[in-house]
Amino acid sequence: MGSNILLLFRKLREGIVASSRVDDFALEVTWLTALLQVYETSACWSGLLNDDAQSTSTLSQIPDLYRKLQEQRSSNNKATRSESLTRSQTVAILQALHLLRLHHPSQVEFRAHLISSDMVPAVYRSHVSSVAAALRRNTYTRLDSLTDPNSHPLLRDLPKEAIHVKALLVSFGRIRDLARPQAWRCLHAAYREVSAKEEVGRWLSRSLLLKQGPDQLSEWMESKSKSGETAKKPGEGGGWTFIRQARGKS
């Protein structure tokens, strides 16, 4: 199902490009707008379906399309609507997050995109740069706050059901997934045990970038118990003991 959707979008992009014989200036703007919307929607679907190859291919084309559209609108004395800007800004952020995750731990490609992109305003540039810094410095509670969907300023300007918002949420979620194994290794090395107190659970969930409450944390700890990294403490108090392998054992 997912691969069929991406295939259809690829054919749609190719069809629009092949039919680009237009003479009227206003029609040229209309054609570029349609093409940009197709690419943006295709990029969002690629992100939602976790297809890195399609994401890379589609996202790389969007900045040039956007610049061409801005040039046409400027020449035609048409003001850019804020809705279109917001959509394009969202996709530019999607590309930044895609590069950040795809090339981790290197952030060279990510930084090059932020420097060269004129679609990411200062407030968004600062936010995404902070996400990258938290990932690089392994400050996981900070990363938890920055990737919380309710903290991103762009979300206040878009419909909650818009595909661009959904793709953005997925991208933040994948950054969290990327950081979680290392966050667990740090916690596992630093502590011998954790209690079952509610405030400890909230702290542990933030440290592991888990957003779905106590049930998700319990599932995580149970999975680590099965892999021999934790053991549930007996008694009513509960909690977990962290198990470390003896040195020299694999």
mmCIF file of C-alpha atoms in Angstrom:
data_model
loop_
_atom_site.group_PDB
_atom_site.id
_atom_site.type_symbol
_atom_site.label_atom_id
_atom_site.label_comp_id
_atom_site.label_asym_id
_atom_site.label_seq_id
_atom_site.Cartn_x
_atom_site.Cartn_y
_atom_site.Cartn_z
ATOM 1 C CA MET A 1 0.000 0.000 0.000
ATOM 2 C CA GLY A 2 2.684 2.506 1.043
ATOM 3 C CA SER A 3 4.950 1.702 -1.903
ATOM 4 C CA ASN A 4 1.988 2.083 -4.278
ATOM 5 C CA ILE A 5 1.286 5.581 -2.932
ATOM 6 C CA LEU A 6 4.898 6.652 -3.474
ATOM 7 C CA LEU A 7 4.927 5.145 -6.963
ATOM 8 C CA LEU A 8 1.782 7.053 -7.916
ATOM 9 C CA PHE A 9 3.266 10.311 -6.635
ATOM 10 C CA ARG A 10 6.433 9.695 -8.634
ATOM 11 C CA LYS A 11 4.374 9.174 -11.791
ATOM 12 C CA LEU A 12 2.374 12.317 -11.009
ATOM 13 C CA ARG A 13 5.581 14.353 -10.645
ATOM 14 C CA GLU A 14 6.906 12.997 -13.922
ATOM 15 C CA GLY A 15 3.593 13.704 -15.666
ATOM 16 C CA ILE A 16 3.481 17.331 -14.532
ATOM 17 C CA VAL A 17 7.077 17.915 -15.585
ATOM 18 C CA ALA A 18 6.407 16.349 -19.003
ATOM 19 C CA SER A 19 3.391 18.632 -19.586
ATOM 20 C CA SER A 20 5.146 21.885 -18.686
ATOM 21 C CA ARG A 21 4.651 23.573 -22.094
ATOM 22 C CA VAL A 22 3.028 26.850 -21.063
ATOM 23 C CA ASP A 23 3.263 30.311 -22.546
ATOM 24 C CA ASP A 24 1.293 32.577 -20.256
ATOM 25 C CA PHE A 25 3.216 33.978 -17.281
ATOM 26 C CA ALA A 26 0.323 33.442 -14.874
ATOM 27 C CA LEU A 27 -0.043 29.864 -16.065
ATOM 28 C CA GLU A 28 3.667 29.363 -15.446
ATOM 29 C CA VAL A 29 3.128 30.421 -11.820
ATOM 30 C CA THR A 30 0.152 28.057 -11.584
ATOM 31 C CA TRP A 31 2.176 25.184 -13.008
ATOM 32 C CA LEU A 32 5.106 25.771 -10.631
ATOM 33 C CA THR A 33 2.705 26.000 -7.691
ATOM 34 C CA ALA A 34 1.087 22.701 -8.646
ATOM 35 C CA LEU A 35 4.464 21.018 -9.118
ATOM 36 C CA LEU A 36 5.723 22.333 -5.776
ATOM 37 C CA GLN A 37 2.607 21.081 -4.000
ATOM 38 C CA VAL A 38 3.032 17.624 -5.539
ATOM 39 C CA TYR A 39 6.678 17.461 -4.482
ATOM 40 C CA GLU A 40 5.880 18.687 -0.973
ATOM 41 C CA THR A 41 3.055 16.191 -0.515
ATOM 42 C CA SER A 42 5.220 13.422 -1.954
ATOM 43 C CA ALA A 43 8.001 14.324 0.487
ATOM 44 C CA CYS A 44 5.562 14.209 3.391
ATOM 45 C CA TRP A 45 4.274 10.777 2.373
ATOM 46 C CA SER A 46 7.859 9.535 2.014
ATOM 47 C CA GLY A 47 8.520 10.670 5.570
ATOM 48 C CA LEU A 48 5.320 9.147 6.922
ATOM 49 C CA LEU A 49 6.175 5.825 5.261
ATOM 50 C CA ASN A 50 9.822 5.917 6.404
ATOM 51 C CA ASP A 51 11.183 5.709 2.854
ATOM 52 C CA ASP A 52 14.587 7.390 3.100
ATOM 53 C CA ALA A 53 15.465 6.938 -0.567
ATOM 54 C CA GLN A 54 12.271 8.660 -1.776
ATOM 55 C CA SER A 55 12.655 11.366 0.888
ATOM 56 C CA THR A 56 16.180 12.158 -0.245
ATOM 57 C CA SER A 57 15.223 12.231 -3.927
ATOM 58 C CA THR A 58 12.126 14.400 -3.467
ATOM 59 C CA LEU A 59 13.378 16.806 -0.814
ATOM 60 C CA SER A 60 16.496 17.644 -2.819
ATOM 61 C CA GLN A 61 14.334 19.066 -5.649
ATOM 62 C CA ILE A 62 12.123 21.336 -3.549
ATOM 63 C CA PRO A 63 14.454 24.289 -2.739
ATOM 64 C CA ASP A 64 15.094 24.988 -6.444
ATOM 65 C CA LEU A 65 11.372 24.750 -7.236
ATOM 66 C CA TYR A 66 10.588 27.174 -4.456
ATOM 67 C CA ARG A 67 13.157 29.703 -5.671
ATOM 68 C CA LYS A 68 11.793 29.509 -9.217
ATOM 69 C CA LEU A 69 8.258 30.067 -7.958
ATOM 70 C CA GLN A 70 9.337 33.082 -5.911
ATOM 71 C CA GLU A 71 11.075 34.560 -8.955
ATOM 72 C CA GLN A 72 7.977 34.077 -11.110
ATOM 73 C CA ARG A 73 5.683 35.607 -8.504
ATOM 74 C CA SER A 74 8.017 38.538 -8.021
ATOM 75 C CA SER A 75 8.209 39.154 -11.768
ATOM 76 C CA ASN A 76 4.433 38.881 -12.015
ATOM 77 C CA ASN A 77 3.916 41.242 -9.036
ATOM 78 C CA LYS A 78 2.072 38.566 -7.057
ATOM 79 C CA ALA A 79 2.474 38.484 -3.306
ATOM 80 C CA THR A 80 3.271 35.125 -1.767
ATOM 81 C CA ARG A 81 0.497 33.876 0.467
ATOM 82 C CA SER A 82 1.454 33.062 4.039
ATOM 83 C CA GLU A 83 -0.129 29.595 3.669
ATOM 84 C CA SER A 84 2.291 28.686 0.891
ATOM 85 C CA LEU A 85 5.230 30.059 2.857
ATOM 86 C CA THR A 86 4.260 28.053 5.905
ATOM 87 C CA ARG A 87 3.959 24.885 3.859
ATOM 88 C CA SER A 88 7.358 25.462 2.252
ATOM 89 C CA GLN A 89 8.951 26.272 5.604
ATOM 90 C CA THR A 90 7.582 23.031 6.987
ATOM 91 C CA VAL A 91 9.085 20.998 4.144
ATOM 92 C CA ALA A 92 12.434 22.789 4.568
ATOM 93 C CA ILE A 93 12.415 21.746 8.227
ATOM 94 C CA LEU A 94 11.512 18.199 7.182
ATOM 95 C CA GLN A 95 14.575 18.167 4.947
ATOM 96 C CA ALA A 96 16.784 19.441 7.781
ATOM 97 C CA LEU A 97 15.532 16.728 10.149
ATOM 98 C CA HIS A 98 15.909 14.103 7.423
ATOM 99 C CA LEU A 99 19.560 15.052 6.867
ATOM 100 C CA LEU A 100 20.202 15.230 10.613
ATOM 101 C CA ARG A 101 18.943 11.672 11.116
ATOM 102 C CA LEU A 102 20.250 10.143 7.877
ATOM 103 C CA HIS A 103 23.881 11.236 8.387
ATOM 104 C CA HIS A 104 24.033 10.875 12.194
ATOM 105 C CA PRO A 105 26.408 11.297 13.979
ATOM 106 C CA SER A 106 27.818 13.657 11.341
ATOM 107 C CA GLN A 107 25.962 16.974 11.069
ATOM 108 C CA VAL A 108 27.859 18.383 8.080
ATOM 109 C CA GLU A 109 25.035 17.881 5.562
ATOM 110 C CA PHE A 110 22.474 19.185 8.039
ATOM 111 C CA ARG A 111 24.429 22.391 8.675
ATOM 112 C CA ALA A 112 25.049 22.932 4.966
ATOM 113 C CA HIS A 113 21.301 22.740 4.341
ATOM 114 C CA LEU A 114 20.502 25.288 7.062
ATOM 115 C CA ILE A 115 23.148 27.680 5.772
ATOM 116 C CA SER A 116 22.040 27.460 2.142
ATOM 117 C CA SER A 117 18.264 27.331 2.655
ATOM 118 C CA ASP A 118 16.384 30.617 2.511
ATOM 119 C CA MET A 119 13.108 28.900 3.416
ATOM 120 C CA VAL A 120 13.869 28.431 7.121
ATOM 121 C CA PRO A 121 13.155 31.615 9.123
ATOM 122 C CA ALA A 122 15.280 32.510 12.133
ATOM 123 C CA VAL A 123 12.915 31.122 14.767
ATOM 124 C CA TYR A 124 12.736 27.735 13.057
ATOM 125 C CA ARG A 125 16.441 27.740 12.272
ATOM 126 C CA SER A 126 17.196 28.310 15.965
ATOM 127 C CA HIS A 127 14.829 25.554 17.072
ATOM 128 C CA VAL A 128 16.162 22.905 14.680
ATOM 129 C CA SER A 129 19.752 23.899 15.486
ATOM 130 C CA SER A 130 18.962 23.374 19.172
ATOM 131 C CA VAL A 131 17.615 19.906 18.367
ATOM 132 C CA ALA A 132 20.888 19.088 16.593
ATOM 133 C CA ALA A 133 22.953 20.450 19.495
ATOM 134 C CA ALA A 134 21.011 18.396 22.049
ATOM 135 C CA LEU A 135 21.491 15.275 19.925
ATOM 136 C CA ARG A 136 25.210 15.968 19.540
ATOM 137 C CA ARG A 137 25.742 16.670 23.262
ATOM 138 C CA ASN A 138 23.570 13.754 24.440
ATOM 139 C CA THR A 139 21.373 16.057 26.547
ATOM 140 C CA TYR A 140 18.329 13.838 26.321
ATOM 141 C CA THR A 141 15.881 15.675 28.596
ATOM 142 C CA ARG A 142 16.586 18.798 26.528
ATOM 143 C CA LEU A 143 16.049 16.808 23.341
ATOM 144 C CA ASP A 144 12.801 15.465 24.785
ATOM 145 C CA SER A 145 11.513 19.010 25.291
ATOM 146 C CA LEU A 146 12.639 20.249 21.879
ATOM 147 C CA THR A 147 11.058 17.353 19.987
ATOM 148 C CA ASP A 148 7.781 17.471 21.874
ATOM 149 C CA PRO A 149 5.213 18.259 19.129
ATOM 150 C CA ASN A 150 3.551 20.921 21.286
ATOM 151 C CA SER A 151 6.799 22.880 21.669
ATOM 152 C CA HIS A 152 7.482 23.523 17.994
ATOM 153 C CA PRO A 153 6.341 27.030 16.950
ATOM 154 C CA LEU A 154 5.468 25.943 13.413
ATOM 155 C CA LEU A 155 2.670 23.681 14.662
ATOM 156 C CA ARG A 156 0.669 26.656 15.896
ATOM 157 C CA ASP A 157 0.360 27.945 12.326
ATOM 158 C CA LEU A 158 -0.821 24.773 10.616
ATOM 159 C CA PRO A 159 -4.028 22.702 10.768
ATOM 160 C CA LYS A 160 -3.551 19.806 13.151
ATOM 161 C CA GLU A 161 -4.668 17.309 10.516
ATOM 162 C CA ALA A 162 -2.456 18.679 7.722
ATOM 163 C CA ILE A 163 -0.176 16.071 6.202
ATOM 164 C CA HIS A 164 2.792 18.437 6.665
ATOM 165 C CA VAL A 165 2.155 18.510 10.417
ATOM 166 C CA LYS A 166 1.830 14.730 10.538
ATOM 167 C CA ALA A 167 5.097 14.335 8.630
ATOM 168 C CA LEU A 168 6.793 16.794 10.977
ATOM 169 C CA LEU A 169 5.607 14.813 14.009
ATOM 170 C CA VAL A 170 6.928 11.612 12.456
ATOM 171 C CA SER A 171 10.294 13.281 11.784
ATOM 172 C CA PHE A 172 10.604 14.426 15.384
ATOM 173 C CA GLY A 173 9.605 10.943 16.508
ATOM 174 C CA ARG A 174 12.357 9.379 14.399
ATOM 175 C CA ILE A 175 14.922 11.756 15.933
ATOM 176 C CA ARG A 176 13.735 10.561 19.343
ATOM 177 C CA ASP A 177 13.999 6.935 18.220
ATOM 178 C CA LEU A 178 17.522 7.632 16.975
ATOM 179 C CA ALA A 179 18.633 9.038 20.339
ATOM 180 C CA ARG A 180 16.886 6.511 22.610
ATOM 181 C CA PRO A 181 19.414 3.611 22.448
ATOM 182 C CA GLN A 182 22.291 5.879 23.478
ATOM 183 C CA ALA A 183 20.132 7.497 26.166
ATOM 184 C CA TRP A 184 19.441 4.022 27.559
ATOM 185 C CA ARG A 185 23.145 3.116 27.537
ATOM 186 C CA CYS A 186 23.939 6.250 29.539
ATOM 187 C CA LEU A 187 21.217 5.535 32.109
ATOM 188 C CA HIS A 188 22.133 1.872 32.343
ATOM 189 C CA ALA A 189 25.775 2.738 33.031
ATOM 190 C CA ALA A 190 25.000 5.494 35.559
ATOM 191 C CA TYR A 191 22.423 3.810 37.822
ATOM 192 C CA ARG A 192 22.115 0.507 39.641
ATOM 193 C CA GLU A 193 18.351 0.637 40.049
ATOM 194 C CA VAL A 194 15.266 2.830 39.763
ATOM 195 C CA SER A 195 12.193 2.890 41.936
ATOM 196 C CA ALA A 196 8.590 2.601 40.822
ATOM 197 C CA LYS A 197 7.632 6.032 42.164
ATOM 198 C CA GLU A 198 5.537 8.132 39.816
ATOM 199 C CA GLU A 199 7.987 11.042 39.713
ATOM 200 C CA VAL A 200 10.851 8.644 38.919
ATOM 201 C CA GLY A 201 8.789 7.187 36.081
ATOM 202 C CA ARG A 202 8.204 10.651 34.629
ATOM 203 C CA TRP A 203 11.921 11.453 34.826
ATOM 204 C CA LEU A 204 12.848 8.118 33.247
ATOM 205 C CA SER A 205 10.326 8.628 30.445
ATOM 206 C CA ARG A 206 11.787 12.068 29.666
ATOM 207 C CA SER A 207 15.326 10.699 29.772
ATOM 208 C CA LEU A 208 14.375 7.927 27.330
ATOM 209 C CA LEU A 209 12.302 10.274 25.150
ATOM 210 C CA LEU A 210 9.149 8.208 25.670
ATOM 211 C CA LYS A 211 5.949 10.214 25.200
ATOM 212 C CA GLN A 212 3.099 7.732 25.662
ATOM 213 C CA GLY A 213 2.997 7.516 29.445
ATOM 214 C CA PRO A 214 3.667 4.745 31.987
ATOM 215 C CA ASP A 215 2.550 1.941 29.665
ATOM 216 C CA GLN A 216 5.227 2.763 27.097
ATOM 217 C CA LEU A 217 7.871 2.934 29.840
ATOM 218 C CA SER A 218 6.733 -0.435 31.213
ATOM 219 C CA GLU A 219 6.966 -1.969 27.742
ATOM 220 C CA TRP A 220 10.491 -0.574 27.346
ATOM 221 C CA MET A 221 11.635 -1.937 30.707
ATOM 222 C CA GLU A 222 10.025 -5.317 30.024
ATOM 223 C CA SER A 223 11.888 -5.541 26.714
ATOM 224 C CA LYS A 224 15.149 -4.803 28.536
ATOM 225 C CA SER A 225 14.296 -7.480 31.079
ATOM 226 C CA LYS A 226 13.942 -10.021 28.275
ATOM 227 C CA SER A 227 17.344 -8.998 26.907
ATOM 228 C CA GLY A 228 18.926 -9.456 30.355
ATOM 229 C CA GLU A 229 19.600 -5.776 31.055
ATOM 230 C CA THR A 230 17.052 -5.259 33.833
ATOM 231 C CA ALA A 231 15.223 -7.307 36.458
ATOM 232 C CA LYS A 232 11.968 -6.366 38.146
ATOM 233 C CA LYS A 233 12.413 -5.891 41.884
ATOM 234 C CA PRO A 234 10.191 -8.111 44.072
ATOM 235 C CA GLY A 235 7.677 -6.761 46.551
ATOM 236 C CA GLU A 236 4.956 -4.151 46.482
ATOM 237 C CA GLY A 237 7.384 -1.274 45.960
ATOM 238 C CA GLY A 238 8.475 -2.654 42.618
ATOM 239 C CA GLY A 239 11.063 -0.850 40.550
ATOM 240 C CA TRP A 240 13.861 -2.194 38.428
ATOM 241 C CA THR A 241 17.444 -3.352 38.983
ATOM 242 C CA PHE A 242 19.922 -2.677 36.189
ATOM 243 C CA ILE A 243 22.011 -5.727 35.315
ATOM 244 C CA ARG A 244 25.526 -5.272 34.009
ATOM 245 C CA GLN A 245 27.614 -7.997 32.437
ATOM 246 C CA ALA A 246 30.881 -8.835 34.167
ATOM 247 C CA ARG A 247 33.925 -7.412 32.443
ATOM 248 C CA GLY A 248 35.448 -9.728 29.929
ATOM 249 C CA LYS A 249 32.096 -11.372 29.098
ATOM 250 C CA SER A 250 30.255 -10.727 25.858
#
